[in-house]
Short mmCIF file of C-alpha atoms and ligand atoms in Angstrom, two decimals:
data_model
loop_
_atom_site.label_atom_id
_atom_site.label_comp_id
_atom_site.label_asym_id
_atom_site.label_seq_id
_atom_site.Cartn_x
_atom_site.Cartn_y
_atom_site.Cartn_z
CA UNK A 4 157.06 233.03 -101.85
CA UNK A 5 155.84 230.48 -100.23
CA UNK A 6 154.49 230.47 -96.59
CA UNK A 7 153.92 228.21 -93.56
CA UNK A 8 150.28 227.56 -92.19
CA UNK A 9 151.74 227.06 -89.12
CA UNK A 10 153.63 229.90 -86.77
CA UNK A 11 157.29 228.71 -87.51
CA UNK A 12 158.23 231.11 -84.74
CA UNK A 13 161.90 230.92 -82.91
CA UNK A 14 160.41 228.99 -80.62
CA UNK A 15 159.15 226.23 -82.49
CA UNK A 16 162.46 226.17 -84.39
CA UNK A 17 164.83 225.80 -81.01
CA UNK A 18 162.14 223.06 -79.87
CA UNK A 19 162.55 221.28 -83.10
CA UNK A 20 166.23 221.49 -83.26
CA UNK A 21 166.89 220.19 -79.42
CA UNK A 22 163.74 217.25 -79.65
CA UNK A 23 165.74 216.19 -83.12
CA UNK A 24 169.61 216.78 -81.72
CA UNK A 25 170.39 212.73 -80.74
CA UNK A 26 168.21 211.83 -83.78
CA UNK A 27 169.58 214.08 -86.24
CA UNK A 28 173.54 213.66 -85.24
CA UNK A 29 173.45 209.91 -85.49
CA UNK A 30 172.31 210.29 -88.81
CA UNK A 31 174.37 213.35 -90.39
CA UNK A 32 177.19 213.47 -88.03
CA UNK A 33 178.06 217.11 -87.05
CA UNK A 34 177.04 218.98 -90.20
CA UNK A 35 173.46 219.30 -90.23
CA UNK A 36 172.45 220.32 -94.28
CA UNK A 37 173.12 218.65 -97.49
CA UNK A 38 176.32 217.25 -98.87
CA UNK A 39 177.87 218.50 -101.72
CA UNK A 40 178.84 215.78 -104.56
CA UNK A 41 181.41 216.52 -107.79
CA UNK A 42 179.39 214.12 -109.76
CA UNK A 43 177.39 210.51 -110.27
CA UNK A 44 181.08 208.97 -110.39
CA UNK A 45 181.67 211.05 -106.76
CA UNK A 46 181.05 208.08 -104.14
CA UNK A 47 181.65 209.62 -101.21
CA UNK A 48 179.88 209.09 -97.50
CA UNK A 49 177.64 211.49 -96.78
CA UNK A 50 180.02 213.18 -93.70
CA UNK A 51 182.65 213.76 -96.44
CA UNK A 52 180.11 215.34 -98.28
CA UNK A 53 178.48 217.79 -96.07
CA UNK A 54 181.96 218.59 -94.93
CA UNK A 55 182.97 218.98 -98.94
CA UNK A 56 179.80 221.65 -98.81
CA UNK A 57 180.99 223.55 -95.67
CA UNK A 58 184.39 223.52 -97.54
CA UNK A 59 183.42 224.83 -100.83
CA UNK A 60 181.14 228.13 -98.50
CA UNK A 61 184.17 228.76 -96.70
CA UNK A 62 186.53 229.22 -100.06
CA UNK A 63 183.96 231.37 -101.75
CA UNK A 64 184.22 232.97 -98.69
CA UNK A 65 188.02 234.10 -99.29
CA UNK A 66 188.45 233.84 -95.78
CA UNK A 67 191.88 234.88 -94.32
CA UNK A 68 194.12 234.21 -91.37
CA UNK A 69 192.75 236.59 -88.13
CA UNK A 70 189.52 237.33 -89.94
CA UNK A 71 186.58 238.23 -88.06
CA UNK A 72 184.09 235.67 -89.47
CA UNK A 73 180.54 235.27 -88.47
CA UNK A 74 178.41 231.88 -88.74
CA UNK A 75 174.49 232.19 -89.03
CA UNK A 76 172.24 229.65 -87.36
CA UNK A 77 175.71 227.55 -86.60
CA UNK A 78 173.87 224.32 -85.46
CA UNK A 79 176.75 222.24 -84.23
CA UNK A 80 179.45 224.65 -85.11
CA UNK A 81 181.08 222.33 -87.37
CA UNK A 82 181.39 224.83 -90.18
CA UNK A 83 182.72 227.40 -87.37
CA UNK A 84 185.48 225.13 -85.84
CA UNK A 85 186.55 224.65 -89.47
CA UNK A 86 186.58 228.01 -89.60
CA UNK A 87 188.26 228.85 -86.81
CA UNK A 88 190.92 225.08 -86.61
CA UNK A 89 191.53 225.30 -90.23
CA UNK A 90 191.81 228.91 -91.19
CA UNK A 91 192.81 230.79 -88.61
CA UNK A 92 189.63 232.84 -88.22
CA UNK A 93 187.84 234.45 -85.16
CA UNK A 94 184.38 233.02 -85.18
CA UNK A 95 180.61 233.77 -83.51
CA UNK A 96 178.14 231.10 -84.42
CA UNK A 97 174.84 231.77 -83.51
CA UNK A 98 171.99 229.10 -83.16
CA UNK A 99 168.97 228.97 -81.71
CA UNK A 100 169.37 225.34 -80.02
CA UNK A 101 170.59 225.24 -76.69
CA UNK A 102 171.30 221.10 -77.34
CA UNK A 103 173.21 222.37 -80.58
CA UNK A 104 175.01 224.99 -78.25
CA UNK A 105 175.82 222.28 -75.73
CA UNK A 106 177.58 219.82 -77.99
CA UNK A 107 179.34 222.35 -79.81
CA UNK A 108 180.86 223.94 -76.50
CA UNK A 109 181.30 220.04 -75.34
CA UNK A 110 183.60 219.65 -78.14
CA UNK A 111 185.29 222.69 -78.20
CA UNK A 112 187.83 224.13 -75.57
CA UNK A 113 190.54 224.59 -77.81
CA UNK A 114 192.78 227.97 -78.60
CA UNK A 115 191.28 229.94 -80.63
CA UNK A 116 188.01 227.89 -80.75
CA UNK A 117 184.13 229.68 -81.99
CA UNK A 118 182.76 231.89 -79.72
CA UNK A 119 179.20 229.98 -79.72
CA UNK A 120 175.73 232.30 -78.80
CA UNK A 121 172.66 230.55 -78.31
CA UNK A 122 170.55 233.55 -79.67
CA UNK A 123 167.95 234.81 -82.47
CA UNK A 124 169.86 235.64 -85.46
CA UNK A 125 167.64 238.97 -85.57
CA UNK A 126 168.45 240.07 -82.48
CA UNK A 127 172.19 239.07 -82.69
CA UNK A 128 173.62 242.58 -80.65
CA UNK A 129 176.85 241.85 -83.08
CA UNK A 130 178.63 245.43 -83.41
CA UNK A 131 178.23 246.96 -86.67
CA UNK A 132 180.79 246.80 -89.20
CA UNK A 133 182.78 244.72 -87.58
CA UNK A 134 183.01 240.92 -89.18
CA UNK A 135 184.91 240.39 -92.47
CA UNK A 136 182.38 237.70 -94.00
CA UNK A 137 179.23 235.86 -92.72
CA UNK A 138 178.25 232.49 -93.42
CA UNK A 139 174.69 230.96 -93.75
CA UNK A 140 174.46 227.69 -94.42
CA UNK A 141 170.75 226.32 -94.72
CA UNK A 142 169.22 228.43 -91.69
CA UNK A 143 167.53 231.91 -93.32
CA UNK A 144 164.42 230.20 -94.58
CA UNK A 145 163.46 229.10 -90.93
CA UNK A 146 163.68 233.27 -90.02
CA UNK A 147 160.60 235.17 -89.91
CA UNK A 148 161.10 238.88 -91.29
CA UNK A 149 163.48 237.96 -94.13
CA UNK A 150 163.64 242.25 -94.63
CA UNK A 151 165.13 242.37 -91.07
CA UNK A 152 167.44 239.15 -91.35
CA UNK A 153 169.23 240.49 -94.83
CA UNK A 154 169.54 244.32 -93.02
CA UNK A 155 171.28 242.56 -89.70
CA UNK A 156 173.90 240.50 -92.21
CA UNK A 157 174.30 244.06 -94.12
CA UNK A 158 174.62 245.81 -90.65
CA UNK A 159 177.19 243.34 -89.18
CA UNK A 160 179.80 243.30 -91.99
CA UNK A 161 182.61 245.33 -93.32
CA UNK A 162 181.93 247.18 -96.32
CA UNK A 163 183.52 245.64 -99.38
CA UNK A 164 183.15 242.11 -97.00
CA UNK A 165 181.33 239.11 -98.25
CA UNK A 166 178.44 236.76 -97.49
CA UNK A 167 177.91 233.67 -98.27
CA UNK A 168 174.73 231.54 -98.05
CA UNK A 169 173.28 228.61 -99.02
CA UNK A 170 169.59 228.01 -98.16
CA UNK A 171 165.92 226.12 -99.29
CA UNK A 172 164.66 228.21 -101.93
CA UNK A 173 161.00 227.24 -104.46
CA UNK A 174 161.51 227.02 -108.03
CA UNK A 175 160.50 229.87 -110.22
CA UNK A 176 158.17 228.15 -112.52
CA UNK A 177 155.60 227.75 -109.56
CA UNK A 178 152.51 224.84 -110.29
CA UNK A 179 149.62 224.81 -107.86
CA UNK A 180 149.53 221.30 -106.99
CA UNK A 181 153.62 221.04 -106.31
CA UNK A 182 153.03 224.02 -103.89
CA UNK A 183 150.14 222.03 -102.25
CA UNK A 184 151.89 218.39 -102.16
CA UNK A 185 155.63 219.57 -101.94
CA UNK A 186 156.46 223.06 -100.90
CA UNK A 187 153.67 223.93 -98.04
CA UNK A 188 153.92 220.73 -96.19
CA UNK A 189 157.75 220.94 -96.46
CA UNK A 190 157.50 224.37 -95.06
CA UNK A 191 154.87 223.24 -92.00
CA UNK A 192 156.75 220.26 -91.40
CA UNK A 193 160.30 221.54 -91.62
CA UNK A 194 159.76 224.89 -89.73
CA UNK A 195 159.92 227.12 -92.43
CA UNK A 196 157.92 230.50 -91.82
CA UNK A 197 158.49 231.13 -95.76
CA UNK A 198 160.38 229.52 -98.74
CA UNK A 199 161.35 232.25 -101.62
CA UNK A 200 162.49 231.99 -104.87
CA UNK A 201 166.28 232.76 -106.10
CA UNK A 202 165.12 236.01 -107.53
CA UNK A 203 163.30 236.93 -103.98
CA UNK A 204 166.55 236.37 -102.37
CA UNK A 205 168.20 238.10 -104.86
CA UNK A 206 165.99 241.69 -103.93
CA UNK A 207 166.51 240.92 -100.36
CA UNK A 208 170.09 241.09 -100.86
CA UNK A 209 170.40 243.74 -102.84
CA UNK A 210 167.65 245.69 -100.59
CA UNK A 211 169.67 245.18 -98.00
CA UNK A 212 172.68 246.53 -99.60
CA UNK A 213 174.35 243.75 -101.06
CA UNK A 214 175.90 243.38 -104.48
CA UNK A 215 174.89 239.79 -105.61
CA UNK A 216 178.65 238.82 -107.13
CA UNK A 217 177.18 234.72 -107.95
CA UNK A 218 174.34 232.43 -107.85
CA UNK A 219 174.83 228.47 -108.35
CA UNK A 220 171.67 226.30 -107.91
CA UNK A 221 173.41 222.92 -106.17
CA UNK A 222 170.23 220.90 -106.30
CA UNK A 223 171.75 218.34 -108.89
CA UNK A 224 174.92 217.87 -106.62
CA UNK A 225 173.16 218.26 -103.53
CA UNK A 226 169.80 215.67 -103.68
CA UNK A 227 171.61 212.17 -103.42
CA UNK A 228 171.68 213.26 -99.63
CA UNK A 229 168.01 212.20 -98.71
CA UNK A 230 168.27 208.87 -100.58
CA UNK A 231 171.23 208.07 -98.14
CA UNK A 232 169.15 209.46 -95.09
CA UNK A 233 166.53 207.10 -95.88
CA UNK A 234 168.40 204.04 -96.37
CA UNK A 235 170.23 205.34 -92.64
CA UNK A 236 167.20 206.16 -91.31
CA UNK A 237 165.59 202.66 -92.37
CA UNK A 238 168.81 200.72 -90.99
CA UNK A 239 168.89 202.65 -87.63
CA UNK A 240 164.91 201.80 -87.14
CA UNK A 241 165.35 197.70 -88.00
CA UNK A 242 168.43 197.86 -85.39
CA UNK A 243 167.10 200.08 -82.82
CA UNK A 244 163.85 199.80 -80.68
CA UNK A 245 164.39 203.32 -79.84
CA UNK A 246 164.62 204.92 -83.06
CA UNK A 247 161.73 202.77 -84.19
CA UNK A 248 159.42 204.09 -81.32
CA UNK A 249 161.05 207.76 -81.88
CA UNK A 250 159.61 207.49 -85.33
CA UNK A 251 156.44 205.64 -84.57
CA UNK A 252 155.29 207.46 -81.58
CA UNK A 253 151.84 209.54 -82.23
CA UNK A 254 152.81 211.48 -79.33
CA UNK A 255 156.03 212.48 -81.05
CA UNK A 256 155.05 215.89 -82.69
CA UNK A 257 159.26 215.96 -84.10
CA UNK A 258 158.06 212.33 -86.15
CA UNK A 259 156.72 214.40 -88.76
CA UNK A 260 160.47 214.89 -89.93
CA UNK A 261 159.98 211.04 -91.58
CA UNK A 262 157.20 212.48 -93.63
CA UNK A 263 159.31 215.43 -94.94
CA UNK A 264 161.98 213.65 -96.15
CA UNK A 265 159.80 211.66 -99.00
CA UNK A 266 158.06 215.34 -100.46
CA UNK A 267 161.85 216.62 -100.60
CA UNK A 268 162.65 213.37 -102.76
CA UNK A 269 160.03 214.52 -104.64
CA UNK A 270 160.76 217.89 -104.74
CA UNK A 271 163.81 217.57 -105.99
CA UNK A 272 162.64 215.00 -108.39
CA UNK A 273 160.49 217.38 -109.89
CA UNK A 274 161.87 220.53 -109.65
CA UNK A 275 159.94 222.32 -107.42
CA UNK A 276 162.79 222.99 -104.83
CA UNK A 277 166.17 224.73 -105.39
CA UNK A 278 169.03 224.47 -102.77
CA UNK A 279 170.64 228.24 -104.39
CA UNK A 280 173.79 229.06 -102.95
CA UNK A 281 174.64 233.06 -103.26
CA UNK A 282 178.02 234.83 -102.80
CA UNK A 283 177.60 238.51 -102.32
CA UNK A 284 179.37 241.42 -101.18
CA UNK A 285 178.19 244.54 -98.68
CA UNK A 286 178.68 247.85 -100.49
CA UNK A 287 180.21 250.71 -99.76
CA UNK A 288 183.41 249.01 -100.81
CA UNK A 289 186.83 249.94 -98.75
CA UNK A 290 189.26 249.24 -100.92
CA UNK A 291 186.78 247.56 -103.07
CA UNK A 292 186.43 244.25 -101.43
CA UNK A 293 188.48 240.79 -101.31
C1 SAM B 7 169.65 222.99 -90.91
S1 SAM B 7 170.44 223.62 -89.48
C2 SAM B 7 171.97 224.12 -90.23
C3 SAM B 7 173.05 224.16 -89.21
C4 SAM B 7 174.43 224.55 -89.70
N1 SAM B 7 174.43 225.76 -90.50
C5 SAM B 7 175.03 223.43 -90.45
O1 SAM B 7 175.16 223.64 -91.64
O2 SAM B 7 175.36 222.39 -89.88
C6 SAM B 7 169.61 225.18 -89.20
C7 SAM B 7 170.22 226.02 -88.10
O3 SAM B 7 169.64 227.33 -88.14
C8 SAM B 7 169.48 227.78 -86.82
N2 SAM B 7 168.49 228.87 -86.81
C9 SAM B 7 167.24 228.85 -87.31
N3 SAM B 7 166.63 230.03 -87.08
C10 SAM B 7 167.53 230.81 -86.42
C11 SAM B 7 167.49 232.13 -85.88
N4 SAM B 7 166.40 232.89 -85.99
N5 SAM B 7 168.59 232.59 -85.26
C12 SAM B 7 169.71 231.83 -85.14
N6 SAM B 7 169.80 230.57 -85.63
C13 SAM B 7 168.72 230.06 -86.25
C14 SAM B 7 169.03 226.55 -86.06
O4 SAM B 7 169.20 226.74 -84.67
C15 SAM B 7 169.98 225.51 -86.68
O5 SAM B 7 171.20 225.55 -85.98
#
């Protein structure tokens, strides 16, 4: 495990989130994580892509008509209003960004539309045993108390229900100086309390009562995202004297974000960072799961 030298408390998080929410939109669009590619031949834009992720979640998901499904750390509730538009579920996203919140209920409104609670995943008051799968995408590794975040997405599900989750994890094979250069500073700057490795999550889960049914590490179909970031990033800052002084500004303590996205080249380059993807399944099975 790796962990932060700075508090990455809730707070910090929400204020991160909301000083980043213009910033971050007009350069990912509604999904805010990485985009899922087939393949160096796949040429798709990067909103096809992080919808192609959210898309790939929600089948491992098995996710039927009327199901009860619940989306952790929801940030624009893109994932849930696929959910909800495009399968038929009933949806509660949860994030902690009351700017994420607001554009999410701006663009909502319709039937049958997420149910969207600006609120700390660990204190979700969701009734036990109620929601037939949760989804995580890219949100658990800014929670502090990973014991207590794997018990409440144990405690909230159905027995025999599934979870899936797809989050920032460190590379086994750990070397001192890509923990230094990479993994810390990503963790500081990103508002990570801790990073863990694939078999950390893996205890969590199964401490928590999970049965760990698959593990797929994405990073080779996930990386080509920050490339495209930068190039957006760079193009947005030559066009737009705002963006420039957004990025430029001392004062600015969410500028640091142009420094991350460099070490997660790099970390990806090298190995030291895994974006792990995990399907598992609450036990206690009725009827032995879907
Ligand atoms: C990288 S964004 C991912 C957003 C969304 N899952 C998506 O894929 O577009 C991380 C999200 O996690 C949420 N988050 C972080 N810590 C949280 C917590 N303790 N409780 C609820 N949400 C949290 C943030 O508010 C933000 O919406």
């Amino acid at each position: 495990m790796i962990t932060s030298r700075q508090p990455a408390v809730p707070a910090a998080v929400a204020a991160h989130y909301d000083g980043l929410d213009a910033y971050y939109r007009s350069l990912w669009g509604e999904h805010v994580h990485h985009g899922l590619w087939s393949g160096p031949a796949d040429r798709a834009p990067v909103e096809i892509a992080t919808r192609g992720l959210a898309e790939y979640v929600i089948a491992l998901a098995r996710i039927e008509p009327g199901d009860r499904v619940v989306d952790v750390g929801c940030g624009y509730g893109a994932t849930s209003r696929l959910l909800a538009r495009e399968h038929g579920a009933r949806v509660t996203g949860l994030t902690l960004s009351a700017a994420q919140a607001a554009y999410a209920v701006s663009v909502g409104g319709r039937p049958g539309d997420p149910e969207i609670l600006v609120r700390d995943w660990r204190e979700n008051g969701l009734p036990d045993g109620e929601a037939d799968a949760v989804v995580a995408i890219e949100c658990l590794s800014h929670m502090p108390d990973k014991p207590r975040v794997f018990a409440e997405l144990a405690r909230v599900l159905k027995p025999g229900a599934r979870l899936v989750l797809t989050d920032w994890l460190a590379c086994e094979q750990r070397r001192p100086w890509r923990d230094r250069a990479l993994l810390r500073p990503i963790c500081d700057e990103g508002r990570l309390p801790s990073m863990h490795t694939a078999a950390e999550y893996g205890e969590l889960l199964t401490g928590a009562g999970f049965e760990l049914l698959r593990f797929e590490d994405l990073s080779r179909r996930v990386s080509r995202t920050w490339p495209i970031i930068v190039r957006r990033a760079l193009a947005r800052a030559l066009r737009d004297p705002e963006a420039r002084r957004f990025l430029l500004d001392r004062g600015n303590p969410d500028r640091i974000f142009a420094l991350t996205v460099p070490r997660l080249m790099a970390a990806y380059a090298t190995r030291a960072m895994v974006q792990g993807l995990f399907v598992a399944q609450r036990t206690g099975a009725a009827g032995g799961g879907r």
